[in-house]
Amino acid sequence: MRVGVLGARGKVGSEVCTAVDAADDLALVAEVDQGDSIDTLVEAGAQVVVDFTHPDVVMDSLEFCIDHGIHAVVGTTGFDRNRLDILGDWLGKSPQTGVLIAPNFSIGAILMMRFAALAAPFYESVEIVELHHPNKADAPSGTARRTAELVAAARRDAGRGPVPDATSTGLDGARGAVVDGIHVHGLRIRGLVAHQEVLLGGVGETLTIRHDSLDRVSFTPGVLTGVRQIADNPGLTVGLEHFLDL
Amino acid sequence: MRVGVLGARGKVGSEVCTAVDAADDLALVAEVDQGDSIDTLVEAGAQVVVDFTHPDVVMDSLEFCIDHGIHAVVGTTGFDRNRLDILGDWLGKSPQTGVLIAPNFSIGAILMMRFAALAAPFYESVEIVELHHPNKADAPSGTARRTAELVAAARRDAGRGPVPDATSTGLDGARGAVVDGIHVHGLRIRGLVAHQEVLLGGVGETLTIRHDSLDRVSFTPGVLTGVRQIADNPGLTVGLEHFLDL
Amino acid sequence: MRVGVLGARGKVGSEVCTAVDAADDLALVAEVDQGDSIDTLVEAGAQVVVDFTHPDVVMDSLEFCIDHGIHAVVGTTGFDRNRLDILGDWLGKSPQTGVLIAPNFSIGAILMMRFAALAAPFYESVEIVELHHPNKADAPSGTARRTAELVAAARRDAGRGPVPDATSTGLDGARGAVVDGIHVHGLRIRGLVAHQEVLLGGVGETLTIRHDSLDRVSFTPGVLTGVRQIADNPGLTVGLEHFLDL
Amino acid sequence: MRVGVLGARGKVGSEVCTAVDAADDLALVAEVDQGDSIDTLVEAGAQVVVDFTHPDVVMDSLEFCIDHGIHAVVGTTGFDRNRLDILGDWLGKSPQTGVLIAPNFSIGAILMMRFAALAAPFYESVEIVELHHPNKADAPSGTARRTAELVAAARRDAGRGPVPDATSTGLDGARGAVVDGIHVHGLRIRGLVAHQEVLLGGVGETLTIRHDSLDRVSFTPGVLTGVRQIADNPGLTVGLEHFLDL
């Protein structure tokens, strides 16, 4: 598989280049960044591109790729309903081409969310703890919020009521933030990177699912999974979880 | 649903009686133990029996139940290939009746094994740590061995080779026992009950799945799940995991 | 050592009786509860009493014990400044007698608090997570609050400023309650008993101290430690930590 | 305080330079490596040197420093009894000068070992789990072995017998390696860096002390602690723990 990278000199893109280069079954044929011509992709015979660039330029790049029948694996942010609809139209005219838009390429984070949702119907209690370095601006993290929504939906579907909680006295904030009825706690500790724990409990037992991301490169296996599967999945796919056989 | 319990005065059976009694949708109609007549089940109109008795008597009880069209949820041990074949024959003559044979009724343990197997293909490394009270006679635990086998099979199916391990010098036992190529470590600590952790790791991230069983009663939700679903699952089922929608 | 127990038929007192009885170096000589005469202690030759009774009666019992030169290990609550002063006066007239008043007999909880305070000066960040069953009424737990106060004091003594936290956007409660500048998070999960984790972090590393109390009997070793040391520690002692060689 | 670094261009030494430079109370006045003259230290007026070099050259460097009354904080390995005796002799002739030899500058690792030893007398059970990346050659780690020795010594001093363990059947290695009677387990997982957990347990409760080293730079606070205190501690000190107020 011949792979091109858009945003090849960025922090993320350069890690992608390294990972593609190291994979036996993939060939890195084009490294494109600001100032380079996107035509390089065609000249180099790229079959798949990986795009970690900027919301301002990603749509133009994707139109070019789809026009030329090049599959795309996209980590750039900013895809709202409108943009996804436009992509759908373009892909309708190039039915063999696949585009994967993924907000999160960490396989561990995706597995954690999936397992939490699968387990949720079986447990009376569930809470989420996310732990990050203290320079993070938002609390709770986006992944923790998303996990809470998925867990809450799984509980609703299973007919489960609210989580038990007899707290009647205490300090503000002691029980965390509440997202869709699920308590979420955010810790900020120097030395940590990005970590999350989902705790589920029933009478006499608990189940804990924990994801530790210790290094930025942890997203590269997810990108490679996308690259390897996109040719077999024409059309628009949103979320890497659809390419994991869970 | 009208439920009878065989082995009702045993340590496990009495917990089952308490749990059935407490469930709104179940009625405890017969409590049978040594010295009681099994005919009580029929007289009481039991639709399902739960059997936590002894390998010496369980086959006779099951023959009786199947003959009378009573479904059975069985936690008694000792079911080899031969016994399962005999059960299959009996059930062939009573096609509406269901029998569930389960070595493990802990939903948490089943989820842990299932999630470990689902995640295994995505990670280069995986190891298992089981932690129990120090009165336990065997190491590693049966659940840890079973988890190792399931994880090893999932890796083989995904084409994964051996786990990476550069250990070239050290002390005997430092890297644990090896089950099907998977390293398994057993801790024995006063104060603990029954706990297991599966650690999976790839470049820059780890995923940990942990089950803590803190009280013997943790198996009762699994038994009730079996009771509630057995009527809709005629024939022989081995393993509660088939009744969990995973 | 001849030991008497006041409140011997209570939930805690009866566990104390069992533990004293099982200890080779201690003899259980008197079990006193409501309706029994306290004179039994003298008749039985008790050298030490353990008191887990009620704030309404504990002062009368202690006056009796001190008058008779019987040492006391006290888990009953309700000792304010005024009561401690009165005890001090009584003990002044019986200088060989010792009284230990302890709000917490869990050695593990005491070690956790002590280690957290010892480690606090070395770390930029510290947060506390306490986890309990969902029937608990207060959040955060008293132990978590006390740990936060001890950690905050240790940081102040070491000249440490506030913990780093760049949170600028988020949901109410996401960062927990704040006790003396320390963030404290309370989880309520069915299946748990009483657990606490103190996380400390500096550049590139974290240190975690965790205490899990899985069974009510975990306080008995602390009570026995008090019983064995009280005779060598005449006068009033508040807090079991003074009898642990830390 | 004016600080010189020997081995300034090495992987560790360059991190030390960065950390000294960033500290308000320290001035980096000399960066010396192979090919540079050690006289630079004197010319630059260094009061303390940090040495992360090689066993072949460290003794010559230290003789020079002690001769010139420059304090030394040394992370270079290879100090046996004989070398320490020689250092002692040299320091005898320069009684105001201090030398710190430390095999481990991680404050977290030192605290973990210290707390484990302090807690050991109070618990019936204790085991050690160390977790590292799979490229590590030895198992168990040196820190785990050292922790086991310290814990074993603390148990002996407290009159504690062997840890309880009823294991009578199982697989080789399941119970780990045994160091001084303490079970030690080594895990090797891709994605991990260097981690260790000490689990202690008694009736109904457990205490866990865990150290996670996620980045190589975690040793620099320990080096700076040595630099700041060495002038007040003339003579030879072996082990950073003597400079931590525990």
PDB file of C-alpha atoms in Angstrom, chain C residues 1-215:
ATOM      1  CA  MET C   1      -2.606  -9.028  79.996  1.00  0.00           C
ATOM      2  CA  ARG C   2      -6.175  -9.339  81.369  1.00  0.00           C
ATOM      3  CA  VAL C   3      -8.668  -7.495  79.149  1.00  0.00           C
ATOM      4  CA  GLY C   4     -12.274  -6.422  79.703  1.00  0.00           C
ATOM      5  CA  VAL C   5     -14.594  -5.179  76.973  1.00  0.00           C
ATOM      6  CA  LEU C   6     -17.299  -2.541  77.474  1.00  0.00           C
ATOM      7  CA  GLY C   7     -20.011  -2.756  74.824  1.00  0.00           C
ATOM      8  CA  ALA C   8     -19.177  -6.437  74.419  1.00  0.00           C
ATOM      9  CA  ARG C   9     -22.388  -7.381  72.661  1.00  0.00           C
ATOM     10  CA  GLY C  10     -22.291  -4.500  70.135  1.00  0.00           C
ATOM     11  CA  LYS C  11     -21.261  -5.021  66.508  1.00  0.00           C
ATOM     12  CA  VAL C  12     -17.751  -3.679  67.097  1.00  0.00           C
ATOM     13  CA  GLY C  13     -17.364  -4.866  70.678  1.00  0.00           C
ATOM     14  CA  SER C  14     -18.122  -8.455  69.804  1.00  0.00           C
ATOM     15  CA  GLU C  15     -15.396  -8.403  67.129  1.00  0.00           C
ATOM     16  CA  VAL C  16     -13.011  -7.045  69.754  1.00  0.00           C
ATOM     17  CA  CYS C  17     -13.952  -9.914  72.112  1.00  0.00           C
ATOM     18  CA  THR C  18     -13.226 -12.444  69.360  1.00  0.00           C
ATOM     19  CA  ALA C  19      -9.864 -10.851  68.573  1.00  0.00           C
ATOM     20  CA  VAL C  20      -8.755 -10.603  72.217  1.00  0.00           C
ATOM     21  CA  ASP C  21      -9.778 -14.192  72.759  1.00  0.00           C
ATOM     22  CA  ALA C  22      -7.732 -15.327  69.759  1.00  0.00           C
ATOM     23  CA  ALA C  23      -4.552 -13.492  70.837  1.00  0.00           C
ATOM     24  CA  ASP C  24      -2.041 -15.702  72.696  1.00  0.00           C
ATOM     25  CA  ASP C  25      -0.782 -12.882  74.913  1.00  0.00           C
ATOM     26  CA  LEU C  26      -4.199 -11.546  75.959  1.00  0.00           C
ATOM     27  CA  ALA C  27      -6.951 -13.000  78.164  1.00  0.00           C
ATOM     28  CA  LEU C  28     -10.580 -11.905  77.804  1.00  0.00           C
ATOM     29  CA  VAL C  29     -11.746 -11.705  81.443  1.00  0.00           C
ATOM     30  CA  ALA C  30     -14.892  -9.549  81.307  1.00  0.00           C
ATOM     31  CA  GLU C  31     -17.603  -8.851  78.739  1.00  0.00           C
ATOM     32  CA  VAL C  32     -19.779  -5.981  79.901  1.00  0.00           C
ATOM     33  CA  ASP C  33     -22.782  -4.437  78.147  1.00  0.00           C
ATOM     34  CA  GLN C  34     -25.995  -2.570  79.003  1.00  0.00           C
ATOM     35  CA  GLY C  35     -27.566  -4.040  82.152  1.00  0.00           C
ATOM     36  CA  ASP C  36     -24.290  -5.534  83.436  1.00  0.00           C
ATOM     37  CA  SER C  37     -22.492  -4.061  86.444  1.00  0.00           C
ATOM     38  CA  ILE C  38     -19.218  -2.308  85.686  1.00  0.00           C
ATOM     39  CA  ASP C  39     -17.872  -3.747  88.959  1.00  0.00           C
ATOM     40  CA  THR C  40     -17.368  -6.950  86.995  1.00  0.00           C
ATOM     41  CA  LEU C  41     -14.187  -5.369  85.615  1.00  0.00           C
ATOM     42  CA  VAL C  42     -12.644  -5.160  89.085  1.00  0.00           C
ATOM     43  CA  GLU C  43     -13.869  -8.574  90.151  1.00  0.00           C
ATOM     44  CA  ALA C  44     -12.380 -10.130  87.026  1.00  0.00           C
ATOM     45  CA  GLY C  45      -9.068  -8.368  87.582  1.00  0.00           C
ATOM     46  CA  ALA C  46      -9.102  -6.529  84.226  1.00  0.00           C
ATOM     47  CA  GLN C  47      -5.900  -4.564  83.616  1.00  0.00           C
ATOM     48  CA  VAL C  48      -7.096  -2.936  80.392  1.00  0.00           C
ATOM     49  CA  VAL C  49     -10.599  -2.196  79.105  1.00  0.00           C
ATOM     50  CA  VAL C  50     -11.639  -1.607  75.528  1.00  0.00           C
ATOM     51  CA  ASP C  51     -14.629   0.743  75.232  1.00  0.00           C
ATOM     52  CA  PHE C  52     -16.822   0.875  72.124  1.00  0.00           C
ATOM     53  CA  THR C  53     -20.041   2.151  73.672  1.00  0.00           C
ATOM     54  CA  HIS C  54     -21.871   5.509  73.509  1.00  0.00           C
ATOM     55  CA  PRO C  55     -20.972   9.146  74.205  1.00  0.00           C
ATOM     56  CA  ASP C  56     -23.688   9.242  76.907  1.00  0.00           C
ATOM     57  CA  VAL C  57     -22.064   6.610  79.088  1.00  0.00           C
ATOM     58  CA  VAL C  58     -18.367   6.607  78.211  1.00  0.00           C
ATOM     59  CA  MET C  59     -17.310   9.349  80.663  1.00  0.00           C
ATOM     60  CA  ASP C  60     -18.807   7.517  83.657  1.00  0.00           C
ATOM     61  CA  SER C  61     -17.076   4.315  82.570  1.00  0.00           C
ATOM     62  CA  LEU C  62     -13.730   6.043  82.168  1.00  0.00           C
ATOM     63  CA  GLU C  63     -14.004   7.728  85.589  1.00  0.00           C
ATOM     64  CA  PHE C  64     -14.581   4.299  87.100  1.00  0.00           C
ATOM     65  CA  CYS C  65     -11.618   2.763  85.218  1.00  0.00           C
ATOM     66  CA  ILE C  66      -9.192   5.574  86.104  1.00  0.00           C
ATOM     67  CA  ASP C  67     -10.317   5.444  89.756  1.00  0.00           C
ATOM     68  CA  HIS C  68      -9.487   1.744  89.797  1.00  0.00           C
ATOM     69  CA  GLY C  69      -6.204   2.067  87.876  1.00  0.00           C
ATOM     70  CA  ILE C  70      -7.534   0.204  84.857  1.00  0.00           C
ATOM     71  CA  HIS C  71      -6.065   1.378  81.530  1.00  0.00           C
ATOM     72  CA  ALA C  72      -8.547   2.194  78.745  1.00  0.00           C
ATOM     73  CA  VAL C  73      -8.498   1.947  74.952  1.00  0.00           C
ATOM     74  CA  VAL C  74     -11.470   3.943  73.667  1.00  0.00           C
ATOM     75  CA  GLY C  75     -13.140   3.924  70.248  1.00  0.00           C
ATOM     76  CA  THR C  76     -16.334   5.618  71.391  1.00  0.00           C
ATOM     77  CA  THR C  77     -16.837   9.017  69.717  1.00  0.00           C
ATOM     78  CA  GLY C  78     -17.744  12.439  71.060  1.00  0.00           C
ATOM     79  CA  PHE C  79     -14.531  13.606  72.745  1.00  0.00           C
ATOM     80  CA  ASP C  80     -14.346  17.386  72.507  1.00  0.00           C
ATOM     81  CA  ARG C  81     -11.788  19.677  74.123  1.00  0.00           C
ATOM     82  CA  ASN C  82     -13.842  19.829  77.324  1.00  0.00           C
ATOM     83  CA  ARG C  83     -14.057  16.047  77.737  1.00  0.00           C
ATOM     84  CA  LEU C  84     -10.330  15.636  77.058  1.00  0.00           C
ATOM     85  CA  ASP C  85      -9.584  18.235  79.765  1.00  0.00           C
ATOM     86  CA  ILE C  86     -11.720  16.353  82.279  1.00  0.00           C
ATOM     87  CA  LEU C  87      -9.910  13.108  81.420  1.00  0.00           C
ATOM     88  CA  GLY C  88      -6.617  14.890  81.894  1.00  0.00           C
ATOM     89  CA  ASP C  89      -7.668  15.986  85.397  1.00  0.00           C
ATOM     90  CA  TRP C  90      -8.739  12.501  86.402  1.00  0.00           C
ATOM     91  CA  LEU C  91      -5.516  10.995  85.051  1.00  0.00           C
ATOM     92  CA  GLY C  92      -3.514  13.588  87.000  1.00  0.00           C
ATOM     93  CA  LYS C  93      -4.723  11.875  90.170  1.00  0.00           C
ATOM     94  CA  SER C  94      -3.872   8.381  88.851  1.00  0.00           C
ATOM     95  CA  PRO C  95      -0.502   8.951  87.170  1.00  0.00           C
ATOM     96  CA  GLN C  96       0.213   5.277  86.402  1.00  0.00           C
ATOM     97  CA  THR C  97      -2.971   4.852  84.354  1.00  0.00           C
ATOM     98  CA  GLY C  98      -3.149   5.275  80.605  1.00  0.00           C
ATOM     99  CA  VAL C  99      -6.105   6.218  78.374  1.00  0.00           C
ATOM    100  CA  LEU C 100      -6.011   6.088  74.590  1.00  0.00           C
ATOM    101  CA  ILE C 101      -8.747   7.965  72.714  1.00  0.00           C
ATOM    102  CA  ALA C 102      -8.656   7.103  68.992  1.00  0.00           C
ATOM    103  CA  PRO C 103     -11.063   8.247  66.265  1.00  0.00           C
ATOM    104  CA  ASN C 104      -9.606   5.660  63.879  1.00  0.00           C
ATOM    105  CA  PHE C 105      -8.189   2.247  64.757  1.00  0.00           C
ATOM    106  CA  SER C 106      -7.370   1.259  61.163  1.00  0.00           C
ATOM    107  CA  ILE C 107      -3.592   0.953  61.034  1.00  0.00           C
ATOM    108  CA  GLY C 108      -3.747   1.153  57.247  1.00  0.00           C
ATOM    109  CA  ALA C 109      -5.604   4.462  57.290  1.00  0.00           C
ATOM    110  CA  ILE C 110      -3.127   5.879  59.794  1.00  0.00           C
ATOM    111  CA  LEU C 111      -0.140   4.738  57.708  1.00  0.00           C
ATOM    112  CA  MET C 112      -1.711   6.198  54.556  1.00  0.00           C
ATOM    113  CA  MET C 113      -2.185   9.586  56.207  1.00  0.00           C
ATOM    114  CA  ARG C 114       1.311   9.539  57.684  1.00  0.00           C
ATOM    115  CA  PHE C 115       2.995   8.559  54.403  1.00  0.00           C
ATOM    116  CA  ALA C 116       0.982  11.154  52.471  1.00  0.00           C
ATOM    117  CA  ALA C 117       2.173  13.876  54.836  1.00  0.00           C
ATOM    118  CA  LEU C 118       5.790  12.656  54.682  1.00  0.00           C
ATOM    119  CA  ALA C 119       5.763  12.595  50.880  1.00  0.00           C
ATOM    120  CA  ALA C 120       3.859  15.851  50.348  1.00  0.00           C
ATOM    121  CA  PRO C 121       6.866  18.227  50.543  1.00  0.00           C
ATOM    122  CA  PHE C 122       8.563  16.416  47.646  1.00  0.00           C
ATOM    123  CA  TYR C 123       5.739  16.710  45.101  1.00  0.00           C
ATOM    124  CA  GLU C 124       4.298  19.591  43.144  1.00  0.00           C
ATOM    125  CA  SER C 125       0.841  17.991  42.861  1.00  0.00           C
ATOM    126  CA  VAL C 126      -1.312  15.955  45.218  1.00  0.00           C
ATOM    127  CA  GLU C 127      -4.977  14.929  45.094  1.00  0.00           C
ATOM    128  CA  ILE C 128      -7.146  12.553  47.101  1.00  0.00           C
ATOM    129  CA  VAL C 129      -9.730  10.065  45.843  1.00  0.00           C
ATOM    130  CA  GLU C 130     -11.950   8.257  48.330  1.00  0.00           C
ATOM    131  CA  LEU C 131     -14.249   5.448  47.216  1.00  0.00           C
ATOM    132  CA  HIS C 132     -17.125   4.030  49.274  1.00  0.00           C
ATOM    133  CA  HIS C 133     -20.385   2.091  49.004  1.00  0.00           C
ATOM    134  CA  PRO C 134     -23.306   4.271  47.824  1.00  0.00           C
ATOM    135  CA  ASN C 135     -25.141   4.230  51.177  1.00  0.00           C
ATOM    136  CA  LYS C 136     -22.648   6.622  52.726  1.00  0.00           C
ATOM    137  CA  ALA C 137     -24.256   9.956  53.659  1.00  0.00           C
ATOM    138  CA  ASP C 138     -21.282  12.330  53.661  1.00  0.00           C
ATOM    139  CA  ALA C 139     -18.865  13.273  50.895  1.00  0.00           C
ATOM    140  CA  PRO C 140     -15.949  13.549  51.079  1.00  0.00           C
ATOM    141  CA  SER C 141     -15.257  11.095  53.905  1.00  0.00           C
ATOM    142  CA  GLY C 142     -13.857  12.267  57.236  1.00  0.00           C
ATOM    143  CA  THR C 143     -10.620  10.402  56.555  1.00  0.00           C
ATOM    144  CA  ALA C 144     -10.230  12.152  53.183  1.00  0.00           C
ATOM    145  CA  ARG C 145     -10.784  15.559  54.769  1.00  0.00           C
ATOM    146  CA  ARG C 146      -8.290  14.779  57.524  1.00  0.00           C
ATOM    147  CA  THR C 147      -5.736  13.564  54.966  1.00  0.00           C
ATOM    148  CA  ALA C 148      -6.171  16.779  52.975  1.00  0.00           C
ATOM    149  CA  GLU C 149      -5.547  18.875  56.089  1.00  0.00           C
ATOM    150  CA  LEU C 150      -2.403  16.915  56.977  1.00  0.00           C
ATOM    151  CA  VAL C 151      -1.071  17.121  53.422  1.00  0.00           C
ATOM    152  CA  ALA C 152      -1.824  20.838  53.201  1.00  0.00           C
ATOM    153  CA  ALA C 153      -0.009  21.476  56.484  1.00  0.00           C
ATOM    154  CA  ALA C 154       3.036  19.493  55.314  1.00  0.00           C
ATOM    155  CA  ARG C 155       3.150  21.524  52.099  1.00  0.00           C
ATOM    156  CA  ARG C 156       2.897  24.807  53.995  1.00  0.00           C
ATOM    157  CA  ASP C 157       5.704  23.782  56.357  1.00  0.00           C
ATOM    158  CA  ALA C 158       7.873  22.977  53.345  1.00  0.00           C
ATOM    159  CA  GLY C 159       7.167  26.331  51.746  1.00  0.00           C
ATOM    160  CA  ARG C 160       5.193  24.889  48.841  1.00  0.00           C
ATOM    161  CA  GLY C 161       2.657  27.126  47.114  1.00  0.00           C
ATOM    162  CA  PRO C 162      -0.674  26.097  45.609  1.00  0.00           C
ATOM    163  CA  VAL C 163      -0.976  22.973  43.443  1.00  0.00           C
ATOM    164  CA  PRO C 164      -0.738  23.655  39.699  1.00  0.00           C
ATOM    165  CA  ASP C 165      -4.087  23.667  37.871  1.00  0.00           C
ATOM    166  CA  ALA C 166      -4.710  25.340  34.523  1.00  0.00           C
ATOM    167  CA  THR C 167      -8.403  24.433  34.391  1.00  0.00           C
ATOM    168  CA  SER C 168     -10.193  27.369  32.819  1.00  0.00           C
ATOM    169  CA  THR C 169     -13.328  25.787  31.415  1.00  0.00           C
ATOM    170  CA  GLY C 170     -15.454  22.838  32.397  1.00  0.00           C
ATOM    171  CA  LEU C 171     -18.363  21.542  34.400  1.00  0.00           C
ATOM    172  CA  ASP C 172     -19.153  22.325  38.048  1.00  0.00           C
ATOM    173  CA  GLY C 173     -17.635  19.761  40.362  1.00  0.00           C
ATOM    174  CA  ALA C 174     -15.311  18.250  37.761  1.00  0.00           C
ATOM    175  CA  ARG C 175     -12.260  19.135  39.861  1.00  0.00           C
ATOM    176  CA  GLY C 176     -13.778  17.834  43.103  1.00  0.00           C
ATOM    177  CA  ALA C 177     -14.124  19.509  46.468  1.00  0.00           C
ATOM    178  CA  VAL C 178     -11.286  21.652  47.764  1.00  0.00           C
ATOM    179  CA  VAL C 179     -10.153  21.154  51.366  1.00  0.00           C
ATOM    180  CA  ASP C 180      -7.360  23.470  52.506  1.00  0.00           C
ATOM    181  CA  GLY C 181      -6.310  23.906  48.861  1.00  0.00           C
ATOM    182  CA  ILE C 182      -6.246  20.155  48.171  1.00  0.00           C
ATOM    183  CA  HIS C 183      -8.664  18.634  45.629  1.00  0.00           C
ATOM    184  CA  VAL C 184     -10.684  15.725  47.020  1.00  0.00           C
ATOM    185  CA  HIS C 185     -12.930  13.415  44.971  1.00  0.00           C
ATOM    186  CA  GLY C 186     -15.572  11.066  46.370  1.00  0.00           C
ATOM    187  CA  LEU C 187     -16.823   8.026  44.441  1.00  0.00           C
ATOM    188  CA  ARG C 188     -19.852   5.972  45.483  1.00  0.00           C
ATOM    189  CA  ILE C 189     -19.932   2.528  43.905  1.00  0.00           C
ATOM    190  CA  ARG C 190     -22.005  -0.527  44.847  1.00  0.00           C
ATOM    191  CA  GLY C 191     -19.704  -3.395  45.814  1.00  0.00           C
ATOM    192  CA  LEU C 192     -17.047  -1.199  47.397  1.00  0.00           C
ATOM    193  CA  VAL C 193     -16.478  -0.946  51.131  1.00  0.00           C
ATOM    194  CA  ALA C 194     -14.048   1.870  52.154  1.00  0.00           C
ATOM    195  CA  HIS C 195     -11.027   2.827  50.063  1.00  0.00           C
ATOM    196  CA  GLN C 196      -8.782   5.850  49.623  1.00  0.00           C
ATOM    197  CA  GLU C 197      -5.980   6.787  47.267  1.00  0.00           C
ATOM    198  CA  VAL C 198      -3.541   9.679  47.614  1.00  0.00           C
ATOM    199  CA  LEU C 199      -1.822  10.587  44.331  1.00  0.00           C
ATOM    200  CA  LEU C 200       1.321  12.710  44.387  1.00  0.00           C
ATOM    201  CA  GLY C 201       3.137  13.823  41.267  1.00  0.00           C
ATOM    202  CA  GLY C 202       6.224  15.662  40.125  1.00  0.00           C
ATOM    203  CA  VAL C 203       8.015  15.991  36.805  1.00  0.00           C
ATOM    204  CA  GLY C 204       8.074  12.544  35.190  1.00  0.00           C
ATOM    205  CA  GLU C 205       6.840  10.490  38.156  1.00  0.00           C
ATOM    206  CA  THR C 206       3.943   9.831  40.484  1.00  0.00           C
ATOM    207  CA  LEU C 207       3.642   8.166  43.881  1.00  0.00           C
ATOM    208  CA  THR C 208       0.348   6.600  44.934  1.00  0.00           C
ATOM    209  CA  ILE C 209      -0.614   5.460  48.404  1.00  0.00           C
ATOM    210  CA  ARG C 210      -3.798   3.419  48.584  1.00  0.00           C
ATOM    211  CA  HIS C 211      -5.690   1.935  51.493  1.00  0.00           C
ATOM    212  CA  ASP C 212      -8.423  -0.641  50.943  1.00  0.00           C
ATOM    213  CA  SER C 213     -10.599  -1.623  53.849  1.00  0.00           C
ATOM    214  CA  LEU C 214     -12.544  -4.659  52.702  1.00  0.00           C
ATOM    215  CA  ASP C 215     -13.977  -5.889  55.987  1.00  0.00           C
TER     216      ASP C 215
END
